[in-house]
Amino acid sequence: MKRRTFLQLGAMTAATAVLDGCRPANEKLIPYLVPPDEGVTPGKANYYASACRFCPAGCGILVRVSEGRAKKIEGNPDHPVNRGKLCARGQSILQELYHPDRVPQPLKRSGPQGSGKFTPISWEEGLAILTEQLKTLQREQATDWLALVTPQLRGTLAEVAASFMRSFGSPHHVSFDLLSPDWLKLANSRSFGNQSLPWYDLAETRYLISFGADFVESHLSPVHYGHAFGQMRQGRDTVRGHFTYVGGRMSLTAASADRWLPARPGSEGALALGMARLLLADSLYDNAAFAANGLRPETLLKALERYDLPMVAQLSGLSQDVIVEVAREFATTRPAVAMAGETVAFQTNGAESVRAIQLLNLLSGSLNRPGGVYPDGGAMAGPENSFGDLLSLVEVMRRDRIRVALIHGDPVHAIPQTTGFREALARVPFIVSFSTILDDTAMQADLVLPDHACLESWGDVVPLSSGRDKAIGLMQPVVTPVFDTRQFPDVLLATAKRLGSRMAAPFPHESYLEMLKGTMAKRLGARSGFDSETTWVDLLRRGGLFETSREQGKGYRWVAAATVPAPAEPRFAGDEKEFPLHLQVYTSPAFHDGRGAPLPWLQQLPDPMSTVVWDSWVEINPKTAAGLGIKFGDLVEVTSPPGSIRLPAVIYPGIRPDMVAIPLGQGHQGGGRYAMGRGVNPLDLVAVKIDGEQPQPAWNATRVRVTRISEKGKLVTVGHPEGSFRSELIEI
Amino acid sequence: MPESHESYSSHKSHKSKGTNVTHATDETRTASRLNDEMLSSMRPPTRRWFLLAFCLGAVVAWGMFAFSWQLTHGMYVTGKNRPVMWGFYITGFVFWVGMSHSGTLVSAILRLSQANWRRPILRAAEAMTVFSISVAGLFPIVHLGRNWIFYYMIPYPNQRGLWPNFRSALLWDMTAITTYLIGSILFLYIGMLPDLAIVRDRSHGLRGKIYAILAMGWRGSAREWVIYHKASTLMAALIIPVAVSVHSIVAWDFAVTVVPGWHSTIFPPYFVIGAILSGVAAVITLMIIIRRAFHLQEYLTPRHFDNMGKILLVISLLWSYAYFVEVQTTWYAHEPIEWEVFSFMADRYTIPLLLMLAGNSLLPIVTMCFRRLRRSIGVMLVVSLLVNVGMFIERFLIIVPSLSHKNMPFIWGTYRPSWVEISVNLAALAGFALLYTLFAKLFPIVGVTDVRELEAQKVVVPRGRARLPSLAGEE
Amino acid sequence: MTTVKVESAMQKQTSPYKWGMVIDLDRCTGCGACVVACQAENNVPICEKHEIAEGRDMHWLRIERFWVGEYPDVRVRFLPVLCQHCHDAPCEPVCPVYASYHNPDGLNGQVYNRCVGTRYCGNNCPYAVRVFNFYRHEWPKPLDNQLSPDITVRSRGVMEKCTFCIQRIRRAKEDAKGEGRMIRDGEVQPACAQTCPTDALVFGNMADPDSRVARLARSPRRFQFLEHLGTHPSVHYLKGGGREHA
């Protein structure tokens, strides 16, 4: 043994010895003399390229693996989405892998539904139970009594799920995400006849105006746009990009803005149109853009007649001077780009407001221009109205027309109560969950067939809005599975095989891995000869397929038939007198829609704006709070028409006085020791039926009232509440 | 009566013959009776004594339990945090170091300045020094995160060639405290030698043997007395700079840092003055207790309290001046973060701050100006106790507010002592008292020799042609 | 013979590297990626809610958030604060046991084995970046698999703090030494700088005037944190430009 090896071994042993003294010694030491499998060399770390599937952004990752254990996740420098960078969530998926409360093997419910009491069973038994249930459906010619609920899947996994449901014969496949950019697709279809997601060239822009697009937290691709934002600010020698943010709450993204315009919620579309009108009136628009899109400034100006300055100022609650100034800045700085985001979209007039904002890009000539906005390179198929799909499924479930529900993800937590999903699901006699941890959905399940963690899985990850080039990340297992789990698509394949040859027909492959190889071969096949194994290994080594070839001619063009955006007057659930405050639910930078809550690193990560850890909170403007007699950290009750929750208050100077905001992500009934019973779920407050109309995904269109309960909010902030206002003491 | 005592008596009677200047009480009191009175504390323990010792012992045991709780669980059982990494332990440490200045002050300073009224309380004060410095020395160890390797701080030769950091004030703390502890033990022991001989002569069996060893064969010969006085005087002269240095070094713990409110050049003298203030107050308290417990009303007369009151007045004025200078310079400089610390202290710790100012400054200055109040035992007791309460608060207010609101506003914090810290501090007080109680039982708490020397004032011993003074102060 | 020894010892005290960092506050969005990266890389324990409530958060790197002004003219300033690796570090002279020491590369080292836990350094650190192990932290199985073998898991009672990911620097030095060269600019990065999405944190060798950090540190926007204390930090900040509302 070489001295250095010995030392490395020694260091490792020492480290593990400190960890726990109770494990038998031979388990701690890697048997050095026994030939190590999987290329394990003690003391030497290997890096494996993979992809992150935590959020739809799909960043490329490198995982440092030492002694067969994943140690650290870094960004993959070759991946065009994140260029070696990674967000807090992406790094934390390591804790998904090694979570102490992971479901170690299949579970069968042993107590009453929702009790969380399960008996461990074998995979054989688990699959047998599932097959039996499905066979019963087949026998009774009731194949459409099967439902599959997943997040919005892409790539091969989406194909597997779709094929499974198709060949089984059930139309009830709902892929729903609370934060899915359906609204962008809808707006793009209406304006451009093209549902491609936009890709904003932030790095090259000189003026960015974001209407509620929180690209630092969650909007489309946070790491990608974060990197671009850095470039926009200081990446060019002589230019510093200017950034204006419009939104009633100063989000983390808004905190980086040069100017914050706290517009009244729901008025953003009108504000954008008012700015458009100013541009048109002052002839500050881009002539060429009008020609290219087949529009005439005069007609447009006429159509926007009613958005005159006093009206827009009155609607948005901003001063006329500021609106004029921002409009001028936007029009006179080229390139300039306007982004539309979730806070705008999740209003009753969301889609039209988003279109109004896109119109600004057209006026400033930023469509398909460097520093402007392009259609995303990655082809984005998928539902345009997944919320509608969800509601119809709820209706079907309510009519007891679903007997078996297969659920991947945690919709019980991440879907507002008022959709009726939870009650409807309770009527389903047999629920199968594929969660890695006993989350809120798995707690309701009759059978839990635990999926692999991300770092144990195969897969292709199609990034969302990654740029003009197509990029597909490849997910590969970096460690041997920690527990007796199986990957979700493999379970579907195995079930299909058990259901008979007719069912198995669309799945000729041995396993999901084989299928994945096939898909990748198909993707490459069109271009070059595919020497299967070598290319495959090469792809794995690089972390995916990153192409630089660009489809020419593809770009946004205003559809001739498209109407002029006309955001209606925003409507809100709840009477203004009874519920005087607007509620905004927003994505916490740590938890996304709640999937990050089980991971302790994310729980411990202070929220950048409020510095709260391990909890939920409601943000209240200091003046409003004073009026209600609420102090920092008090326990308050927030009541909306559908519900009420109790949580601590944070006095938040960056929010409109007529608004309160609560981050998404906490308030889990399950989710392991770090998430369970922590904080509250603001979705319980969100009404989806507004003014008695059809339910719509307007998470920010609910009104609430806030009352003080006591001083015992048990709020923990890392930042000192008073010290946080004393920056003059450190002269920054 | 054993031999050496005879010799002492004969020595004394010899002295008496050689002079006609004697104390008024001399004639009415025989040497033996005097000894009896002085050594009354060493009579077999009564039930009340046992009860007291038991109570004190119980508190100490509780404190040790609290400490072992901390030892086994971790520092989280204290109230410390970031940014307040020091709390009640260091407060206790500085406080007890301050207390230890009593003995030095009374015995050394008064010895050198020939203040004769010091004599009855001399031994008690010296013992107080030893015990309070011992108690103080324990705090830094209790306060360590890894108490079990405290010896890393000691400069001992080791095979790893690792030495402590001689730039660190903490190391010098350790050095100074050790020096002071050794010095004050020597001081106490040397002063006690003749008394030990008396006790040896009065006890039998094992006790007698132990005292015999401790008395180091003291015979009371004139040569021994000469050496004794020289040694006492020398020790007195030597111990004063050590005492001053100890508290200066403790002050450096704070003054050499960049913590706002600590980083101040006035700290060393300010701390020494504070130490003397608490020391003087402690001596006054002690005088009252001893006077009561050993019925020494004749020896500790209102005149003595009058004198101590005057000292207290002077020191309190000095302390007030130092405090004023500290606050005033900060106010004048108006360094934002320093001023923030002071504002925070005044805001959050208003009541302790006022209590401290009342106890350390207002109350002693106002009351000690009046002769009648100085001579009132009750007033003296209240004032002296309040001074030390004030001094404890002062240490606390130096340490905690500065750390709570130091340079980084974002992570300002607060501190609340936990039950462990309070228990350990109470146990320190009880331990100090227990050591004292035991000491009083085992050793002459009132310096027999010293008191009798008082009577033998101006007595000169002829040795051949030389006329040797019998009192150290007369050299 | 003796002189040779002394000379070699003297030579050890100098190093061609002076590690430093530049933090561009104009790029920093406060997203917190660096915080998790640091925690993941350095075996920083998971602190429960009550620990943080008690002020015993163990993060080596924190993002300070300051509010300036009042609604609607309110601004937020983010300030990532990690060990500043001062050249005249207040933490070093006060440690009685040399647990806090200065290494030839200009880093403030912390020897966990030597630390007795006086917490004096923690008091004297004006940036308050030193964290103390008040608790004995545990990693419930199988979370412990994540612990990096390159770094000690600190026991209770010792101070710890940012090391600029010294384990990575060591690795890079070994690699460079093997190839007989200096570490190239950008070759070694601490976890925080590596992950920062906006490239706000840049790490490198300040002794090399052509390195990216050294060039950035010559920016007119440069300032140092609590510069008046004279600690001469290795971390330089670049002022966030123009974050003022019109």
mmCIF file with all atom_site columns, N, CA and C in Angstrom, chain A residues 19 64 69 71 74 85-86 91 98 100 226-227 234 240 252 258 260 604 608-609 614-615 674 714 724, chain C residues 26 29-30 33 39 41 47 49 65 67 143 145-147 168 194-199 221 241-242 245:
data_model
loop_
_atom_site.group_PDB
_atom_site.id
_atom_site.type_symbol
_atom_site.label_atom_id
_atom_site.label_alt_id
_atom_site.label_comp_id
_atom_site.label_asym_id
_atom_site.label_entity_id
_atom_site.label_seq_id
_atom_site.pdbx_PDB_ins_code
_atom_site.Cartn_x
_atom_site.Cartn_y
_atom_site.Cartn_z
_atom_site.occupancy
_atom_site.B_iso_or_equiv
_atom_site.pdbx_formal_charge
_atom_site.auth_seq_id
_atom_site.auth_comp_id
_atom_site.auth_asym_id
_atom_site.auth_atom_id
_atom_site.pdbx_PDB_model_num
ATOM 1   N N  . LEU A 1 19  ? -18.272 9.745  12.544  1.00 0.00 ? 19  LEU A N  1
ATOM 2   C CA . LEU A 1 19  ? -19.704 9.725  12.268  1.00 0.00 ? 19  LEU A CA 1
ATOM 3   C C  . LEU A 1 19  ? -20.458 8.822  13.209  1.00 0.00 ? 19  LEU A C  1
ATOM 4   N N  . ARG A 1 64  ? -20.010 14.160 -7.781  1.00 0.00 ? 64  ARG A N  1
ATOM 5   C CA . ARG A 1 64  ? -18.757 13.613 -7.265  1.00 0.00 ? 64  ARG A CA 1
ATOM 6   C C  . ARG A 1 64  ? -19.087 12.382 -6.443  1.00 0.00 ? 64  ARG A C  1
ATOM 7   N N  . ARG A 1 69  ? -20.222 6.419  -2.982  1.00 0.00 ? 69  ARG A N  1
ATOM 8   C CA . ARG A 1 69  ? -21.249 7.265  -2.380  1.00 0.00 ? 69  ARG A CA 1
ATOM 9   C C  . ARG A 1 69  ? -21.227 8.622  -3.072  1.00 0.00 ? 69  ARG A C  1
ATOM 10  N N  . LYS A 1 71  ? -21.285 12.404 -3.219  1.00 0.00 ? 71  LYS A N  1
ATOM 11  C CA . LYS A 1 71  ? -20.828 13.352 -2.208  1.00 0.00 ? 71  LYS A CA 1
ATOM 12  C C  . LYS A 1 71  ? -21.279 14.779 -2.467  1.00 0.00 ? 71  LYS A C  1
ATOM 13  N N  . GLU A 1 74  ? -22.371 19.188 -8.665  1.00 0.00 ? 74  GLU A N  1
ATOM 14  C CA . GLU A 1 74  ? -21.925 20.441 -9.260  1.00 0.00 ? 74  GLU A CA 1
ATOM 15  C C  . GLU A 1 74  ? -22.592 20.583 -10.620 1.00 0.00 ? 74  GLU A C  1
ATOM 16  N N  . LYS A 1 85  ? -23.087 25.873 -13.593 1.00 0.00 ? 85  LYS A N  1
ATOM 17  C CA . LYS A 1 85  ? -23.669 26.490 -12.401 1.00 0.00 ? 85  LYS A CA 1
ATOM 18  C C  . LYS A 1 85  ? -24.842 25.658 -11.928 1.00 0.00 ? 85  LYS A C  1
ATOM 19  N N  . LEU A 1 86  ? -25.218 25.873 -10.681 1.00 0.00 ? 86  LEU A N  1
ATOM 20  C CA . LEU A 1 86  ? -26.340 25.094 -10.165 1.00 0.00 ? 86  LEU A CA 1
ATOM 21  C C  . LEU A 1 86  ? -27.005 25.863 -9.032  1.00 0.00 ? 86  LEU A C  1
ATOM 22  N N  . GLN A 1 91  ? -28.504 21.244 -5.966  1.00 0.00 ? 91  GLN A N  1
ATOM 23  C CA . GLN A 1 91  ? -27.470 20.636 -5.142  1.00 0.00 ? 91  GLN A CA 1
ATOM 24  C C  . GLN A 1 91  ? -28.055 19.764 -4.058  1.00 0.00 ? 91  GLN A C  1
ATOM 25  N N  . TYR A 1 98  ? -30.269 10.255 -0.206  1.00 0.00 ? 98  TYR A N  1
ATOM 26  C CA . TYR A 1 98  ? -29.912 9.699  1.104   1.00 0.00 ? 98  TYR A CA 1
ATOM 27  C C  . TYR A 1 98  ? -30.884 10.133 2.192   1.00 0.00 ? 98  TYR A C  1
ATOM 28  N N  . PRO A 1 100 ? -33.273 10.075 5.090   1.00 0.00 ? 100 PRO A N  1
ATOM 29  C CA . PRO A 1 100 ? -33.494 9.011  6.084   1.00 0.00 ? 100 PRO A CA 1
ATOM 30  C C  . PRO A 1 100 ? -34.907 8.446  6.075   1.00 0.00 ? 100 PRO A C  1
ATOM 31  N N  . GLY A 1 226 ? -30.300 33.174 -14.404 1.00 0.00 ? 226 GLY A N  1
ATOM 32  C CA . GLY A 1 226 ? -29.420 33.772 -13.404 1.00 0.00 ? 226 GLY A CA 1
ATOM 33  C C  . GLY A 1 226 ? -28.062 34.085 -14.001 1.00 0.00 ? 226 GLY A C  1
ATOM 34  N N  . HIS A 1 227 ? -27.536 33.111 -14.743 1.00 0.00 ? 227 HIS A N  1
ATOM 35  C CA . HIS A 1 227 ? -26.249 33.293 -15.394 1.00 0.00 ? 227 HIS A CA 1
ATOM 36  C C  . HIS A 1 227 ? -26.313 34.434 -16.395 1.00 0.00 ? 227 HIS A C  1
ATOM 37  N N  . GLN A 1 234 ? -22.808 42.737 -15.625 1.00 0.00 ? 234 GLN A N  1
ATOM 38  C CA . GLN A 1 234 ? -21.383 43.057 -15.606 1.00 0.00 ? 234 GLN A CA 1
ATOM 39  C C  . GLN A 1 234 ? -20.570 42.243 -16.603 1.00 0.00 ? 234 GLN A C  1
ATOM 40  N N  . ARG A 1 240 ? -23.993 48.215 -18.886 1.00 0.00 ? 240 ARG A N  1
ATOM 41  C CA . ARG A 1 240 ? -24.618 47.555 -17.754 1.00 0.00 ? 240 ARG A CA 1
ATOM 42  C C  . ARG A 1 240 ? -26.109 47.544 -18.019 1.00 0.00 ? 240 ARG A C  1
ATOM 43  N N  . LEU A 1 252 ? -37.607 38.033 -4.936  1.00 0.00 ? 252 LEU A N  1
ATOM 44  C CA . LEU A 1 252 ? -36.144 37.936 -4.929  1.00 0.00 ? 252 LEU A CA 1
ATOM 45  C C  . LEU A 1 252 ? -35.581 38.499 -6.224  1.00 0.00 ? 252 LEU A C  1
ATOM 46  N N  . ASP A 1 258 ? -33.210 47.628 -10.719 1.00 0.00 ? 258 ASP A N  1
ATOM 47  C CA . ASP A 1 258 ? -32.858 49.023 -10.471 1.00 0.00 ? 258 ASP A CA 1
ATOM 48  C C  . ASP A 1 258 ? -34.087 49.814 -10.078 1.00 0.00 ? 258 ASP A C  1
ATOM 49  N N  . TRP A 1 260 ? -38.308 49.326 -9.041  1.00 0.00 ? 260 TRP A N  1
ATOM 50  C CA . TRP A 1 260 ? -39.408 48.400 -8.726  1.00 0.00 ? 260 TRP A CA 1
ATOM 51  C C  . TRP A 1 260 ? -40.714 49.164 -8.818  1.00 0.00 ? 260 TRP A C  1
ATOM 52  N N  . GLN A 1 604 ? -33.206 24.491 5.810   1.00 0.00 ? 604 GLN A N  1
ATOM 53  C CA . GLN A 1 604 ? -32.300 25.327 6.607   1.00 0.00 ? 604 GLN A CA 1
ATOM 54  C C  . GLN A 1 604 ? -31.845 26.554 5.842   1.00 0.00 ? 604 GLN A C  1
ATOM 55  N N  . PRO A 1 608 ? -34.075 34.041 1.046   1.00 0.00 ? 608 PRO A N  1
ATOM 56  C CA . PRO A 1 608 ? -33.226 35.225 0.837   1.00 0.00 ? 608 PRO A CA 1
ATOM 57  C C  . PRO A 1 608 ? -33.887 36.540 1.237   1.00 0.00 ? 608 PRO A C  1
ATOM 58  N N  . MET A 1 609 ? -35.192 36.637 1.049   1.00 0.00 ? 609 MET A N  1
ATOM 59  C CA . MET A 1 609 ? -35.837 37.917 1.314   1.00 0.00 ? 609 MET A CA 1
ATOM 60  C C  . MET A 1 609 ? -36.255 38.073 2.774   1.00 0.00 ? 609 MET A C  1
ATOM 61  N N  . TRP A 1 614 ? -37.032 27.019 8.078   1.00 0.00 ? 614 TRP A N  1
ATOM 62  C CA . TRP A 1 614 ? -37.864 25.930 8.582   1.00 0.00 ? 614 TRP A CA 1
ATOM 63  C C  . TRP A 1 614 ? -39.320 26.323 8.829   1.00 0.00 ? 614 TRP A C  1
ATOM 64  N N  . ASP A 1 615 ? -39.876 27.216 8.065   1.00 0.00 ? 615 ASP A N  1
ATOM 65  C CA . ASP A 1 615 ? -41.234 27.641 8.409   1.00 0.00 ? 615 ASP A CA 1
ATOM 66  C C  . ASP A 1 615 ? -41.927 28.309 7.226   1.00 0.00 ? 615 ASP A C  1
ATOM 67  N N  . TYR A 1 674 ? -38.417 16.018 7.979   1.00 0.00 ? 674 TYR A N  1
ATOM 68  C CA . TYR A 1 674 ? -38.038 17.431 7.842   1.00 0.00 ? 674 TYR A CA 1
ATOM 69  C C  . TYR A 1 674 ? -39.184 18.298 7.325   1.00 0.00 ? 674 TYR A C  1
ATOM 70  N N  . LYS A 1 714 ? -43.524 31.908 16.756  1.00 0.00 ? 714 LYS A N  1
ATOM 71  C CA . LYS A 1 714 ? -42.376 30.999 16.701  1.00 0.00 ? 714 LYS A CA 1
ATOM 72  C C  . LYS A 1 714 ? -41.603 31.150 15.394  1.00 0.00 ? 714 LYS A C  1
ATOM 73  N N  . SER A 1 724 ? -31.409 44.307 10.282  1.00 0.00 ? 724 SER A N  1
ATOM 74  C CA . SER A 1 724 ? -31.578 44.234 8.835   1.00 0.00 ? 724 SER A CA 1
ATOM 75  C C  . SER A 1 724 ? -31.846 45.598 8.212   1.00 0.00 ? 724 SER A C  1
ATOM 76  N N  . ASP C 2 26  ? -23.177 43.576 -7.785  1.00 0.00 ? 26  ASP C N  1
ATOM 77  C CA . ASP C 2 26  ? -24.092 43.931 -8.853  1.00 0.00 ? 26  ASP C CA 1
ATOM 78  C C  . ASP C 2 26  ? -24.622 42.680 -9.547  1.00 0.00 ? 26  ASP C C  1
ATOM 79  N N  . THR C 2 29  ? -27.662 37.911 -6.884  1.00 0.00 ? 29  THR C N  1
ATOM 80  C CA . THR C 2 29  ? -29.119 38.002 -6.779  1.00 0.00 ? 29  THR C CA 1
ATOM 81  C C  . THR C 2 29  ? -29.611 37.481 -5.441  1.00 0.00 ? 29  THR C C  1
ATOM 82  N N  . GLY C 2 30  ? -28.695 36.992 -4.616  1.00 0.00 ? 30  GLY C N  1
ATOM 83  C CA . GLY C 2 30  ? -29.087 36.492 -3.301  1.00 0.00 ? 30  GLY C CA 1
ATOM 84  C C  . GLY C 2 30  ? -29.791 35.149 -3.324  1.00 0.00 ? 30  GLY C C  1
ATOM 85  N N  . ALA C 2 33  ? -27.639 29.717 -3.691  1.00 0.00 ? 33  ALA C N  1
ATOM 86  C CA . ALA C 2 33  ? -26.987 28.510 -4.206  1.00 0.00 ? 33  ALA C CA 1
ATOM 87  C C  . ALA C 2 33  ? -25.643 28.283 -3.513  1.00 0.00 ? 33  ALA C C  1
ATOM 88  N N  . GLN C 2 39  ? -22.468 24.191 2.284   1.00 0.00 ? 39  GLN C N  1
ATOM 89  C CA . GLN C 2 39  ? -22.912 23.204 3.268   1.00 0.00 ? 39  GLN C CA 1
ATOM 90  C C  . GLN C 2 39  ? -22.667 21.793 2.760   1.00 0.00 ? 39  GLN C C  1
ATOM 91  N N  . GLU C 2 41  ? -20.426 20.837 0.488   1.00 0.00 ? 41  GLU C N  1
ATOM 92  C CA . GLU C 2 41  ? -19.015 20.511 0.266   1.00 0.00 ? 41  GLU C CA 1
ATOM 93  C C  . GLU C 2 41  ? -18.289 20.245 1.574   1.00 0.00 ? 41  GLU C C  1
ATOM 94  N N  . CYS C 2 47  ? -28.820 22.186 10.782  1.00 0.00 ? 47  CYS C N  1
ATOM 95  C CA . CYS C 2 47  ? -29.241 22.777 12.046  1.00 0.00 ? 47  CYS C CA 1
ATOM 96  C C  . CYS C 2 47  ? -30.749 22.858 12.086  1.00 0.00 ? 47  CYS C C  1
ATOM 97  N N  . LYS C 2 49  ? -34.534 23.960 13.582  1.00 0.00 ? 49  LYS C N  1
ATOM 98  C CA . LYS C 2 49  ? -35.119 25.289 13.767  1.00 0.00 ? 49  LYS C CA 1
ATOM 99  C C  . LYS C 2 49  ? -34.717 25.905 15.095  1.00 0.00 ? 49  LYS C C  1
ATOM 100 N N  . ARG C 2 65  ? -29.119 40.249 4.160   1.00 0.00 ? 65  ARG C N  1
ATOM 101 C CA . ARG C 2 65  ? -30.099 41.008 3.401   1.00 0.00 ? 65  ARG C CA 1
ATOM 102 C C  . ARG C 2 65  ? -30.438 42.262 4.181   1.00 0.00 ? 65  ARG C C  1
ATOM 103 N N  . TRP C 2 67  ? -32.564 45.919 4.240   1.00 0.00 ? 67  TRP C N  1
ATOM 104 C CA . TRP C 2 67  ? -33.610 46.759 3.676   1.00 0.00 ? 67  TRP C CA 1
ATOM 105 C C  . TRP C 2 67  ? -33.166 48.204 3.791   1.00 0.00 ? 67  TRP C C  1
ATOM 106 N N  . LEU C 2 143 ? -28.195 9.489  5.517   1.00 0.00 ? 143 LEU C N  1
ATOM 107 C CA . LEU C 2 143 ? -27.717 10.817 5.146   1.00 0.00 ? 143 LEU C CA 1
ATOM 108 C C  . LEU C 2 143 ? -26.205 10.936 5.325   1.00 0.00 ? 143 LEU C C  1
ATOM 109 N N  . ASN C 2 145 ? -24.000 9.085  4.327   1.00 0.00 ? 145 ASN C N  1
ATOM 110 C CA . ASN C 2 145 ? -23.254 8.689  3.144   1.00 0.00 ? 145 ASN C CA 1
ATOM 111 C C  . ASN C 2 145 ? -22.732 9.881  2.363   1.00 0.00 ? 145 ASN C C  1
ATOM 112 N N  . GLN C 2 146 ? -23.402 10.989 2.561   1.00 0.00 ? 146 GLN C N  1
ATOM 113 C CA . GLN C 2 146 ? -23.027 12.166 1.779   1.00 0.00 ? 146 GLN C CA 1
ATOM 114 C C  . GLN C 2 146 ? -21.756 12.814 2.298   1.00 0.00 ? 146 GLN C C  1
ATOM 115 N N  . LEU C 2 147 ? -21.401 12.536 3.536   1.00 0.00 ? 147 LEU C N  1
ATOM 116 C CA . LEU C 2 147 ? -20.274 13.236 4.151   1.00 0.00 ? 147 LEU C CA 1
ATOM 117 C C  . LEU C 2 147 ? -18.999 13.043 3.344   1.00 0.00 ? 147 LEU C C  1
ATOM 118 N N  . ARG C 2 168 ? -9.946  21.435 -1.772  1.00 0.00 ? 168 ARG C N  1
ATOM 119 C CA . ARG C 2 168 ? -9.861  21.558 -3.219  1.00 0.00 ? 168 ARG C CA 1
ATOM 120 C C  . ARG C 2 168 ? -8.531  22.182 -3.623  1.00 0.00 ? 168 ARG C C  1
ATOM 121 N N  . GLN C 2 194 ? -17.917 28.126 -7.508  1.00 0.00 ? 194 GLN C N  1
ATOM 122 C CA . GLN C 2 194 ? -18.172 27.206 -8.606  1.00 0.00 ? 194 GLN C CA 1
ATOM 123 C C  . GLN C 2 194 ? -19.644 27.191 -8.998  1.00 0.00 ? 194 GLN C C  1
ATOM 124 N N  . THR C 2 195 ? -20.498 27.281 -7.996  1.00 0.00 ? 195 THR C N  1
ATOM 125 C CA . THR C 2 195 ? -21.916 27.099 -8.280  1.00 0.00 ? 195 THR C CA 1
ATOM 126 C C  . THR C 2 195 ? -22.647 28.392 -8.572  1.00 0.00 ? 195 THR C C  1
ATOM 127 N N  . CYS C 2 196 ? -22.065 29.521 -8.206  1.00 0.00 ? 196 CYS C N  1
ATOM 128 C CA . CYS C 2 196 ? -22.796 30.796 -8.291  1.00 0.00 ? 196 CYS C CA 1
ATOM 129 C C  . CYS C 2 196 ? -23.360 31.013 -9.689  1.00 0.00 ? 196 CYS C C  1
ATOM 130 N N  . PRO C 2 197 ? -24.678 31.002 -9.840  1.00 0.00 ? 197 PRO C N  1
ATOM 131 C CA . PRO C 2 197 ? -25.266 31.104 -11.178 1.00 0.00 ? 197 PRO C CA 1
ATOM 132 C C  . PRO C 2 197 ? -24.898 32.392 -11.905 1.00 0.00 ? 197 PRO C C  1
ATOM 133 N N  . THR C 2 198 ? -24.760 33.480 -11.166 1.00 0.00 ? 198 THR C N  1
ATOM 134 C CA . THR C 2 198 ? -24.500 34.744 -11.844 1.00 0.00 ? 198 THR C CA 1
ATOM 135 C C  . THR C 2 198 ? -23.014 35.067 -11.938 1.00 0.00 ? 198 THR C C  1
ATOM 136 N N  . ASP C 2 199 ? -22.169 34.167 -11.485 1.00 0.00 ? 199 ASP C N  1
ATOM 137 C CA . ASP C 2 199 ? -20.728 34.418 -11.480 1.00 0.00 ? 199 ASP C CA 1
ATOM 138 C C  . ASP C 2 199 ? -20.362 35.605 -10.608 1.00 0.00 ? 199 ASP C C  1
ATOM 139 N N  . ARG C 2 221 ? -15.037 49.878 -8.593  1.00 0.00 ? 221 ARG C N  1
ATOM 140 C CA . ARG C 2 221 ? -16.166 49.589 -7.714  1.00 0.00 ? 221 ARG C CA 1
ATOM 141 C C  . ARG C 2 221 ? -15.746 48.823 -6.467  1.00 0.00 ? 221 ARG C C  1
ATOM 142 N N  . GLY C 2 241 ? -24.005 48.478 -8.596  1.00 0.00 ? 241 GLY C N  1
ATOM 143 C CA . GLY C 2 241 ? -24.145 49.788 -9.221  1.00 0.00 ? 241 GLY C CA 1
ATOM 144 C C  . GLY C 2 241 ? -25.594 50.166 -9.437  1.00 0.00 ? 241 GLY C C  1
ATOM 145 N N  . GLY C 2 242 ? -25.892 51.410 -9.215  1.00 0.00 ? 242 GLY C N  1
ATOM 146 C CA . GLY C 2 242 ? -27.147 52.000 -9.669  1.00 0.00 ? 242 GLY C CA 1
ATOM 147 C C  . GLY C 2 242 ? -28.415 51.379 -9.139  1.00 0.00 ? 242 GLY C C  1
ATOM 148 N N  . HIS C 2 245 ? -33.609 53.948 -6.964  1.00 0.00 ? 245 HIS C N  1
ATOM 149 C CA . HIS C 2 245 ? -34.811 54.242 -7.736  1.00 0.00 ? 245 HIS C CA 1
ATOM 150 C C  . HIS C 2 245 ? -34.785 55.679 -8.182  1.00 0.00 ? 245 HIS C C  1
#
